[in-house]
Coordinates of C-alpha atoms in Angstrom, one line a residue:
Chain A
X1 CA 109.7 123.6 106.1
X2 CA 105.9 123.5 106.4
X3 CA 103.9 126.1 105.1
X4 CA 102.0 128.0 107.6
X5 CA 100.1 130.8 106.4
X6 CA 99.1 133.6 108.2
X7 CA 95.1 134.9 108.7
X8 CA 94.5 131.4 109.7
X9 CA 93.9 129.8 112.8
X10 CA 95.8 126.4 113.7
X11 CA 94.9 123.4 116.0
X12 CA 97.7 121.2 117.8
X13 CA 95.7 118.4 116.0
X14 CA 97.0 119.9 113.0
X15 CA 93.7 121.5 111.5
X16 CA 93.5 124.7 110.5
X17 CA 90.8 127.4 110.6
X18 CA 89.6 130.3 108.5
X19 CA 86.7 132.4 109.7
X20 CA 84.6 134.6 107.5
X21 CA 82.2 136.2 109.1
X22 CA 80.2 133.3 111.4
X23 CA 81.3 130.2 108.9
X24 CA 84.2 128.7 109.6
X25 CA 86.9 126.2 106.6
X26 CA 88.5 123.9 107.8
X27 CA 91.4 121.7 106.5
X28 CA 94.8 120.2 107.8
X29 CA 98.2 121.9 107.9
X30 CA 101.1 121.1 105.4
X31 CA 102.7 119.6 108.2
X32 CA 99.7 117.4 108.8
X33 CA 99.4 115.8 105.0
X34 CA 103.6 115.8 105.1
X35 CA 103.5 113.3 108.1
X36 CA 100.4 111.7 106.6
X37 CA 102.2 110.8 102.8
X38 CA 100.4 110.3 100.3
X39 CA 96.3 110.8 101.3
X40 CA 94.5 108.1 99.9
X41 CA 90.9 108.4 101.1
X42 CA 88.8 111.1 103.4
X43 CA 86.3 110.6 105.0
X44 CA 83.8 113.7 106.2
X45 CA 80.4 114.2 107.8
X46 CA 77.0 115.0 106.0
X47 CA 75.9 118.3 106.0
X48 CA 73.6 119.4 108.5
X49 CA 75.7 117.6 111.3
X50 CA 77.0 119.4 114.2
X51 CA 79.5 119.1 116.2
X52 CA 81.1 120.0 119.5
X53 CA 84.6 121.7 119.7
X54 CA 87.6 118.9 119.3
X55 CA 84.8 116.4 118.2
X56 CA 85.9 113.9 115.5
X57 CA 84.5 114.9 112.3
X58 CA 86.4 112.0 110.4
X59 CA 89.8 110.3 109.2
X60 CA 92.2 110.9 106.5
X61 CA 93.9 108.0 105.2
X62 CA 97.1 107.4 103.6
X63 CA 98.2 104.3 102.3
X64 CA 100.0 103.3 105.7
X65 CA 97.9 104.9 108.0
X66 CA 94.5 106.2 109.4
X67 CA 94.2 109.6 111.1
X68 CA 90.9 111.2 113.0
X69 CA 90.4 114.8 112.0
X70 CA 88.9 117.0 115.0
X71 CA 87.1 119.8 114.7
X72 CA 88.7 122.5 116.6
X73 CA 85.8 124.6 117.2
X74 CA 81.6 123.6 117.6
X75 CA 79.9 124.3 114.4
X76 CA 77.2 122.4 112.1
X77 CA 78.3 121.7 108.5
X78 CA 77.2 124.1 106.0
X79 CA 79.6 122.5 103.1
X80 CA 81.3 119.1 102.6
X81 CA 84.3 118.9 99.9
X82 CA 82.9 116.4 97.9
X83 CA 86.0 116.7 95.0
X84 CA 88.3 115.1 98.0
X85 CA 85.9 111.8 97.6
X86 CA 87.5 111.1 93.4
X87 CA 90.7 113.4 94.1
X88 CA 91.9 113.1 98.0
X89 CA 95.4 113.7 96.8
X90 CA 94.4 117.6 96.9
X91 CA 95.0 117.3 100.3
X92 CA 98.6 116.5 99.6
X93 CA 99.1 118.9 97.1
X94 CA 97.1 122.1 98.1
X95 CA 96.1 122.1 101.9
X96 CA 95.0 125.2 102.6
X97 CA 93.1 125.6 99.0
X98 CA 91.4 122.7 97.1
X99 CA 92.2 120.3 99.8
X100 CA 90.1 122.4 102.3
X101 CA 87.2 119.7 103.9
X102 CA 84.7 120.7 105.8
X103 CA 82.6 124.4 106.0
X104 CA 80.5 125.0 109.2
X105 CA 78.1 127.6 110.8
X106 CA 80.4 129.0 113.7
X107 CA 78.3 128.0 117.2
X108 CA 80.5 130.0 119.2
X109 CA 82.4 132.2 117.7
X110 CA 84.4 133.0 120.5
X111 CA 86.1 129.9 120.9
X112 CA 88.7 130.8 118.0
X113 CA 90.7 132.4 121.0
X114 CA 91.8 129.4 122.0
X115 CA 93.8 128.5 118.7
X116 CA 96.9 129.2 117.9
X117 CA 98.3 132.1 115.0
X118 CA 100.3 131.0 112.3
X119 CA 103.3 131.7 114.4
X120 CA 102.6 129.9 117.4
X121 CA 101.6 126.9 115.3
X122 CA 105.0 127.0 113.5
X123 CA 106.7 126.7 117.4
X124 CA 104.7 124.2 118.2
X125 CA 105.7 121.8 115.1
X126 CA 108.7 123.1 115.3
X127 CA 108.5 121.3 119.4
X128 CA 107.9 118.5 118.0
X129 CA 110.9 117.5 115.8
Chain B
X1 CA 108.8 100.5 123.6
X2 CA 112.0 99.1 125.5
X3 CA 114.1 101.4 126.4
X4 CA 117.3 99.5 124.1
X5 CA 118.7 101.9 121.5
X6 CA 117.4 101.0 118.1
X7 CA 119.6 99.2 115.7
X8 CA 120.9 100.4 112.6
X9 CA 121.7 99.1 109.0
X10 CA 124.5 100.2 107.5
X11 CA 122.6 102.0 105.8
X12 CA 121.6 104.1 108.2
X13 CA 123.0 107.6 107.5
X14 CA 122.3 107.1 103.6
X15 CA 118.5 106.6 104.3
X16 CA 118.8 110.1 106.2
X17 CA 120.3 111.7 103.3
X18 CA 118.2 110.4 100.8
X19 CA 115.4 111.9 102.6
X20 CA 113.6 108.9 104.3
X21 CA 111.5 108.9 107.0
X22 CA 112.5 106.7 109.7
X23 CA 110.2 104.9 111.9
X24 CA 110.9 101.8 114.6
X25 CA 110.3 98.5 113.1
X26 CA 111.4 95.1 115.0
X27 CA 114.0 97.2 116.9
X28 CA 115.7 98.9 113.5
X29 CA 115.4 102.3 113.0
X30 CA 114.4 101.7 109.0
X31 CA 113.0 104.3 106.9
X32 CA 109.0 104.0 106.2
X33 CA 109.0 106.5 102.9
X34 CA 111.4 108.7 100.8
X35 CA 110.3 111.8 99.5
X36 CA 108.6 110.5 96.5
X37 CA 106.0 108.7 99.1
X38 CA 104.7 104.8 98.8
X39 CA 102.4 105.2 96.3
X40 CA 105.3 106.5 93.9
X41 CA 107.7 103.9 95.2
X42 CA 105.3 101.2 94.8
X43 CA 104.8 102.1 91.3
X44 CA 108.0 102.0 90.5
X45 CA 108.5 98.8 91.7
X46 CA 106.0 97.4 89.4
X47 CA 107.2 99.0 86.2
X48 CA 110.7 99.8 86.6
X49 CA 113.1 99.5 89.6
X50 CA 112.9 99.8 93.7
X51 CA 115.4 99.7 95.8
X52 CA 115.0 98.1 99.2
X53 CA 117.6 98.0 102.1
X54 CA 116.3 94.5 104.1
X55 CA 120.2 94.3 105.9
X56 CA 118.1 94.1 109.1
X57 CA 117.1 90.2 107.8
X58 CA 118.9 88.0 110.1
X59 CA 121.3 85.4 108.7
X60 CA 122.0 81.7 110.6
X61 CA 124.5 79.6 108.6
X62 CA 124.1 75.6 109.2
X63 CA 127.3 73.8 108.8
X64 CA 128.5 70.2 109.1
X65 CA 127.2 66.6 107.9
X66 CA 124.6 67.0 109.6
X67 CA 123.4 70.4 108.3
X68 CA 120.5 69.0 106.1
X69 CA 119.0 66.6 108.2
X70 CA 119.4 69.3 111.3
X71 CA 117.0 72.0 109.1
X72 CA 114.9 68.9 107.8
X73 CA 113.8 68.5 111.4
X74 CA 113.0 71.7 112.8
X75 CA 111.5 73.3 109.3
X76 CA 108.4 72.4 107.3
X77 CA 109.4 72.5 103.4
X78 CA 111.8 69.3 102.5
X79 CA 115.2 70.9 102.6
X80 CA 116.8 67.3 101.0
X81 CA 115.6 68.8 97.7
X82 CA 118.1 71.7 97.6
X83 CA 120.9 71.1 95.3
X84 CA 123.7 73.8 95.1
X85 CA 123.1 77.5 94.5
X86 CA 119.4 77.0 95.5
X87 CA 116.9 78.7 97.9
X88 CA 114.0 77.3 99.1
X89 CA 110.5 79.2 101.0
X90 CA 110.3 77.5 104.5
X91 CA 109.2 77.8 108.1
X92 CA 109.9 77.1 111.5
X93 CA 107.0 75.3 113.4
X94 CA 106.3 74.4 116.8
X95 CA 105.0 71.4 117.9
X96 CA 101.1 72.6 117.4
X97 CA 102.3 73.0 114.1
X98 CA 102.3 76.9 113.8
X99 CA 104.8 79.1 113.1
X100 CA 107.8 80.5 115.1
X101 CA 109.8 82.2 111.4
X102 CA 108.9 82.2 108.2
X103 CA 112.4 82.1 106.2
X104 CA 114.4 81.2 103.5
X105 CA 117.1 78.3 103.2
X106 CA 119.9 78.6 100.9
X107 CA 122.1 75.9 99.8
X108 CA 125.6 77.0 99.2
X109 CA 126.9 73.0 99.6
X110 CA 125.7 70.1 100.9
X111 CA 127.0 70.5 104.2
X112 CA 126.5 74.5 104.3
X113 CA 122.9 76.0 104.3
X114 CA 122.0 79.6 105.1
X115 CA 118.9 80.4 107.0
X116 CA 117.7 84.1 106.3
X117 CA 115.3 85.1 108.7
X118 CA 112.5 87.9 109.7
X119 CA 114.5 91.3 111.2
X120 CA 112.0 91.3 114.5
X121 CA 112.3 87.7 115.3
X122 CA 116.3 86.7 114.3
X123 CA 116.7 86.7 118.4
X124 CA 113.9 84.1 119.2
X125 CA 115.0 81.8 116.3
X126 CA 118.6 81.9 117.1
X127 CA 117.0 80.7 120.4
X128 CA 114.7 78.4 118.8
X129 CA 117.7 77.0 116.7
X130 CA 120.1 76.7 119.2
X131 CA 118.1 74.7 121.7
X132 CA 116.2 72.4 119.7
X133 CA 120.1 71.5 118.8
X134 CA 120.1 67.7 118.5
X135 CA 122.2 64.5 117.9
X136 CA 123.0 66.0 114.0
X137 CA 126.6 67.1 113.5
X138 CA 126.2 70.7 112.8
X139 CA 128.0 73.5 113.9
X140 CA 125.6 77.0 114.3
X141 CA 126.7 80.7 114.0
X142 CA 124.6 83.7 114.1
X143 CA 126.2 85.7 111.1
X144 CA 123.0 88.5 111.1
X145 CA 125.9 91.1 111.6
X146 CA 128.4 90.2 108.8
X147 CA 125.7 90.8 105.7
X148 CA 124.3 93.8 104.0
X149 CA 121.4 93.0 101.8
X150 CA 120.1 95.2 99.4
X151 CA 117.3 94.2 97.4
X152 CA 116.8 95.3 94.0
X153 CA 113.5 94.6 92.9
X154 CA 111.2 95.3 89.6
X155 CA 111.3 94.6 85.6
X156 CA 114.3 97.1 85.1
X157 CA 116.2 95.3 88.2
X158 CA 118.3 92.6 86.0
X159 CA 119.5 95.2 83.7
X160 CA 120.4 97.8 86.2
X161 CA 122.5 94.9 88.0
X162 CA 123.9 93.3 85.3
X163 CA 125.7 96.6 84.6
X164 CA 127.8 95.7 88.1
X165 CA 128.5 92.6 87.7
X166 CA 130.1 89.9 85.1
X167 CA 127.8 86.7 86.6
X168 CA 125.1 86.3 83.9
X169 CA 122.0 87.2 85.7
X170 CA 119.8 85.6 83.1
X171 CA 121.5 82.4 84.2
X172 CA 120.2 82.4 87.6
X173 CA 116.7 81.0 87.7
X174 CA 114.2 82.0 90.0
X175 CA 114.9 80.8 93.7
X176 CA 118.0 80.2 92.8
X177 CA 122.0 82.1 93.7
X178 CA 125.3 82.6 92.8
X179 CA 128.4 84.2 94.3
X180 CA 130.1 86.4 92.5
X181 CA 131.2 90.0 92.4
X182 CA 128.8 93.0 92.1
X183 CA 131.0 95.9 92.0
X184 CA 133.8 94.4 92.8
X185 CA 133.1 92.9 96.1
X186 CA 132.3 89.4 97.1
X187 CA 128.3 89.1 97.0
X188 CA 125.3 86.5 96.9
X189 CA 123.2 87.4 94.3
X190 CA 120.1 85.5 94.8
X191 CA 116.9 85.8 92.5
X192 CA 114.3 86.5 95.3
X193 CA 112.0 88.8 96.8
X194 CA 109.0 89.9 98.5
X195 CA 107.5 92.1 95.9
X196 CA 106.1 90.1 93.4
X197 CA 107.8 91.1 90.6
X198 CA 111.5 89.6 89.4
X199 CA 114.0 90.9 91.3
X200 CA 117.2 90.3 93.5
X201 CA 118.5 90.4 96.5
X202 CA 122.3 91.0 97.2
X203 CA 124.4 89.8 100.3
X204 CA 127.7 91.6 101.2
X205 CA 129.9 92.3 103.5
X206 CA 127.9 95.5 105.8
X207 CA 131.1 97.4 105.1
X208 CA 130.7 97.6 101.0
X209 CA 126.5 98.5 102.0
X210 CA 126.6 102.2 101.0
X211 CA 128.9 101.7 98.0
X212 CA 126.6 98.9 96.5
X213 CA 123.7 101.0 97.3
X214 CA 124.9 104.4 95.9
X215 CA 126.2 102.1 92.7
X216 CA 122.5 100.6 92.2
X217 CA 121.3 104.2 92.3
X218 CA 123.6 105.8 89.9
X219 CA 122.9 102.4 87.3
X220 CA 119.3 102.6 88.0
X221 CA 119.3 106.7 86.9
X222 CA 118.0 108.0 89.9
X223 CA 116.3 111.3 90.0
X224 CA 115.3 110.8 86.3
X225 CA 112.0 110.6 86.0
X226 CA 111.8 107.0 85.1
X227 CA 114.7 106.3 87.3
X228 CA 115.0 103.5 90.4
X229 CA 113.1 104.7 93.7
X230 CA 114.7 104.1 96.9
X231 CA 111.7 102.2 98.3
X232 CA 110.6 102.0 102.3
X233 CA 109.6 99.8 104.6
X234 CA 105.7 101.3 103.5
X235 CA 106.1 100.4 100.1
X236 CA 107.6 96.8 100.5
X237 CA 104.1 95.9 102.6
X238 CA 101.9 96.8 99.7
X239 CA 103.7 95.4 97.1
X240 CA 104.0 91.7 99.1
X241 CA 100.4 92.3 100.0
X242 CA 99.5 92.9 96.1
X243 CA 101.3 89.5 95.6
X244 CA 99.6 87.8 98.4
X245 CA 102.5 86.4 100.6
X246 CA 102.7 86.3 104.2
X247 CA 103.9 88.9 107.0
X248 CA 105.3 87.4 110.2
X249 CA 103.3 88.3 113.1
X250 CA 100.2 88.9 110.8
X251 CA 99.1 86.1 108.7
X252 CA 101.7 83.6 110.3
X253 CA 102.1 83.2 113.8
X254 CA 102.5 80.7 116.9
X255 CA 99.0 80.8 116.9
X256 CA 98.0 80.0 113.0
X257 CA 99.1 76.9 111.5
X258 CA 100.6 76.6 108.2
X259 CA 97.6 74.8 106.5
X260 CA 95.3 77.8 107.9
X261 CA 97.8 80.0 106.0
X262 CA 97.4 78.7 103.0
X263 CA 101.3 77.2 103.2
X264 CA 100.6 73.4 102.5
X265 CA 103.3 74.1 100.0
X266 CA 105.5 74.8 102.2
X267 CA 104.3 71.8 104.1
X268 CA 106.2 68.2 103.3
X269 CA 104.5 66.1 105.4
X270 CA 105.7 62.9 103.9
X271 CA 109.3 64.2 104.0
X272 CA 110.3 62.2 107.5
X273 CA 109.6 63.7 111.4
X274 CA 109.9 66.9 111.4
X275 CA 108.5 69.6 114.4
X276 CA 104.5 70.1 114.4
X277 CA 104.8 67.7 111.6
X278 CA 102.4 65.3 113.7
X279 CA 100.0 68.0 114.5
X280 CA 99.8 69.0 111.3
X281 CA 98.8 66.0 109.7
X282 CA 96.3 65.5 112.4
X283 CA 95.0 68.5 111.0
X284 CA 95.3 68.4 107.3
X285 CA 93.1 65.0 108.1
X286 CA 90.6 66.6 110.1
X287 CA 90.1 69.5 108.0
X288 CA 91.0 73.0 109.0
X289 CA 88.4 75.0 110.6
X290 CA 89.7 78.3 109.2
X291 CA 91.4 79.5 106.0
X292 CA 93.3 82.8 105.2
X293 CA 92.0 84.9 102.6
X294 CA 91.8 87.4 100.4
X295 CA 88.8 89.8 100.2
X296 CA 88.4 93.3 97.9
X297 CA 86.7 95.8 100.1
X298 CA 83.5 96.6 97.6
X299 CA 81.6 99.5 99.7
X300 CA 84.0 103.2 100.3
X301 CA 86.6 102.2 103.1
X302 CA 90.0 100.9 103.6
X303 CA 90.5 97.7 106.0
X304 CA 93.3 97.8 108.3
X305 CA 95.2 95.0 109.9
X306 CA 93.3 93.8 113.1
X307 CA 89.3 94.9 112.5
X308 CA 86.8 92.0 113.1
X309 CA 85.4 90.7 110.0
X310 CA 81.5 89.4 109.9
X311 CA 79.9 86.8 108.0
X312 CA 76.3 86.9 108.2
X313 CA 76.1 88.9 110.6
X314 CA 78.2 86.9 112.8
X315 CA 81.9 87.7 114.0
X316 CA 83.7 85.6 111.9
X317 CA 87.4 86.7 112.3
X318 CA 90.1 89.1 111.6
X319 CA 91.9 91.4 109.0
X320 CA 95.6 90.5 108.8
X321 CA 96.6 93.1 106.4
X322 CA 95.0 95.3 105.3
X323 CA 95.5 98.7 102.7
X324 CA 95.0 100.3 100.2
X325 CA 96.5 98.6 96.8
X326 CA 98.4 101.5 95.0
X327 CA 98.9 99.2 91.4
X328 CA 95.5 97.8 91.6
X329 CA 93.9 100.9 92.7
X330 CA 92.0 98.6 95.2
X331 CA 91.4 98.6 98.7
X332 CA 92.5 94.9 100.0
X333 CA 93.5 92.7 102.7
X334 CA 93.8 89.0 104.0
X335 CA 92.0 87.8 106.7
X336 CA 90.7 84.4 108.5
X337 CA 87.9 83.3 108.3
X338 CA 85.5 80.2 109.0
X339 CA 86.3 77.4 106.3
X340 CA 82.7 76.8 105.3
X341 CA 82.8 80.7 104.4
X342 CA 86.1 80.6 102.9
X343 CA 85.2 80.4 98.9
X344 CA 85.8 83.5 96.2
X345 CA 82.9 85.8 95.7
X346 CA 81.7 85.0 99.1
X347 CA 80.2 88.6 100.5
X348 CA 82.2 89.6 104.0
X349 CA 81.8 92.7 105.9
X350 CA 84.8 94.7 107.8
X351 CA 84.2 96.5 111.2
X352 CA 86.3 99.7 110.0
X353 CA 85.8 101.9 113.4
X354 CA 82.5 100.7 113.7
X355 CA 81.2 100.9 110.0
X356 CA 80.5 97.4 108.7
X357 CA 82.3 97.9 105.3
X358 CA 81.3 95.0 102.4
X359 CA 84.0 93.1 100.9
X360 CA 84.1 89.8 98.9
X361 CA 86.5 87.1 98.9
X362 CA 88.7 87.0 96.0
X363 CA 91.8 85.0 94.6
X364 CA 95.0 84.7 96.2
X365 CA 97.8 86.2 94.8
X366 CA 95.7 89.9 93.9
X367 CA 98.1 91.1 91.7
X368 CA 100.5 88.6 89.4
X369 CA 103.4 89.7 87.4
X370 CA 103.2 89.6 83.7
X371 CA 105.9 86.8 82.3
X372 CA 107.5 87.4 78.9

């Protein structure tokens, strides 16, 4: 079963979300880098970059396949994990810690309504299989 | 995606309890990755053991007099230099000398050859076969149903198989068969593969499939750390790719010619008539006006099968494969490009989702076993 801790907030694109205050981390779920395999290569924005709610921020690679990463709310890029450019694996192995990606300035802070809780995400994996 | 039910291997329901992922390929349902992922699987192809289920291979058998001459017309390589107990790389062609299959011929006797072909295009070949059917005496059955084939593949995979069966493995040169027994049963055991490392591949009846499998396992230690990996359909593309051989319906198809793909080996054109055979040497006389080959991606990025590639600036061609290189550590790929451009260390760049990525052109194979 996927991991899928609570206090964050989850995309159907499989990111997820943790807000502190206006900045936003984002990563992708356990479920996301399970389906991936094995994560190869990542590629993020600069900082300073902004972006608009579902926007492609990048792709996440694994040796078989390439996936966009969107950005489910609009924020500018305060933070970049630059670790995941020697070690992407840390997305495989810690998803919601060193393998977080991106951290942004929140534009709208509001728009975290629209995501899902840990347990509505878990339902909607779970609709997938 | 048609509508058809997917087919299934026989080893269907042991790929689902080994943990494998299973993802449409040809029309099989085949698994892409086990637990342990490609990267692992790859690996332990290269230094130890993988295990591979390729049952979904189709198998034509060629019998009668006129067997050799019959497979002498219709496929490039010369299959008059087969003796007994021998395989040989081959293709189909058409007529504009490009390629319907890309196969291999066994010899079991002079008037009994085996054609083992690509999973997604055993239909259109038995097609192909059947109706270019001509005044030679052969008779023509699709056996792609009544074989298994497991392929063991990987430095540890002679020792691991020797364990199940009495037929002196060492005796069996590369490209080369025997029949014997491997536990117990009837079986081909042929030294090929599609990894690049030594290896074999076994045929049996589908019926013995998850016993010989589950046996290869077990001899291979798996589970132990440096154990045999059941290996998926992920894995086996990156290790062929590392080794620089061709993927039907990527480097080779009806629309590339065997010289373009580098497979003038594979081409006899002095052998007799044979189909494309005119074309091609119409070809090999002009000079081909684009080459297959293989390039190292030299900026951050990985190419994927299908980007354009640029040469000066100038669209130049395509990836055919493409990936990461999980032994090398390498992001590689084959591609076609413009003969004149065509020579190693040559700088090319790859459209990857609209960032021109550099890469140079390197050798051909990328990765080559170490022989004792």
């Amino acid at each position: 079963m996927a991991n899928v801790p609570e206090g964050l907030y989850y995309s159907k694109d499989h990111e997820w979300l943790k807000v502190e205050g206006d900045t936003g981390t984002v990563g992708i779920t356990d479920h996301a880098q399970h389906s991936l395999g094995d994560v190869v290569y990542v590629e993020l924005p600069k900082q300073g970059e902004s972006f608009s709610a579902h926007d492609t921020f990048g792709s996440v690679e694994s040796v078989k396949a390439v996936s966009e990463l969107f950005l489910p709310v609009a924020g500018e890029v305060t933070e970049v994990n630059e670790s995941l450019t020697d070690e992407p694996e840390q997305v495989n192995n810690d998803p919601y810690g060193a393998g977080w990606m991106l951290r942004v300035k929140l534009s709208n802070r509001g728009e975290v309504d629209s995501l899902l809780s840990a347990a509505e995400y878990e339902d909607y994996i779970g609709s997938l299989e | 995606m048609s509508a058809t039910p997917l087919k299934q291997t026989p080893l269907n329901a042991m790929h689902r309890r080994l943990g494998g992922r299973m993802v449409e390929f040809g029309g099989w349902d085949m698994p892409v990755q086990y637990p342990a992922g490609t990267v692992e699987e790859h690996q332990a192809t290269r230094t130890r053991a993988g295990l591979f289920d390729v049952s979904h291979m189709g198998e034509i058998e060629v019998r009668g007099p006129g067997a050799i001459a019959f497979v002498n017309r219709l496929c490039s390589n010369d299959a008059s230099k087969l003796v007994d107990g021998q395989a040989q790389y081959s293709a189909l062609t058409t007529e504009r000398g490009t390629v319907v299959d890309d196969l291999l011929v066994y010899r079991f006797g002079p008037e009994h050859l085996l054609l083992v072909v690509n999973a997604s295009t055993t239909d259109k070949d038995w097609d192909w076969i059947t109706s270019h059917k001509g005044e030679e005496d052969v008779q023509l059955s699709n056996r792609s149903a009544d074989f298994c084939q497991i392929a063991l593949q990987g430095p540890s995979a002679i020792n691991i198989l020797q364990t199940l069966t009495e037929t002196p493995l060492e005796e069996i040169k590369y490209y080369h068969f025997r029949e014997g027994k491997v536990d117990g049963v009837d079986a081909i055991i042929s030294r090929t593969g599609y990894t690049g490392e030594d290896g074999f591949e076994v045929y049996a009846a589908p019926g013995h499939a998850e016993a010989l499998w589950q046996k290869m396992l077990d001899a291979g230690r798996y589970g132990e750390p440096d154990g045999v990996l059941p290996c998926g359909l992920a894995a086996r593309n990156t290790l062929r790719l590392e080794a620089g051989m061709s993927l039907y319906g990527h480097e080779i198809t009806e629309e590339t010619t065997l010289l373009e793909a580098n497979l003038g080996w594979i081409t006899k054109l002095n052998k007799g008539d044979f189909t494309g055979r005119e074309a091609l040497a119409h070809q090999k006389e002009e000079g081909i006006k684009r080459k297959l080959v293989g390039f190292e991606v030299t900026d951050r990025g990985i190419a994927r099968d299908g980007q354009d590639v640029y040469v000066d600036g100038r669209l130049a061609g395509q990836v055919t494969s493409g990936s990461p290189a999980p032994y090398l550590k390498k992001n590689i790929g084959l591609a076609y490009v413009p003969v004149e451009h065509a020579n190693v260390g040559r700088e090319i760049h790859v459209d990857v989702r609209g960032r021109k990525v550099a890469a140079r052109i390197v050798p051909v194979p990328f990765y080559k076993r170490s022989r004792q």
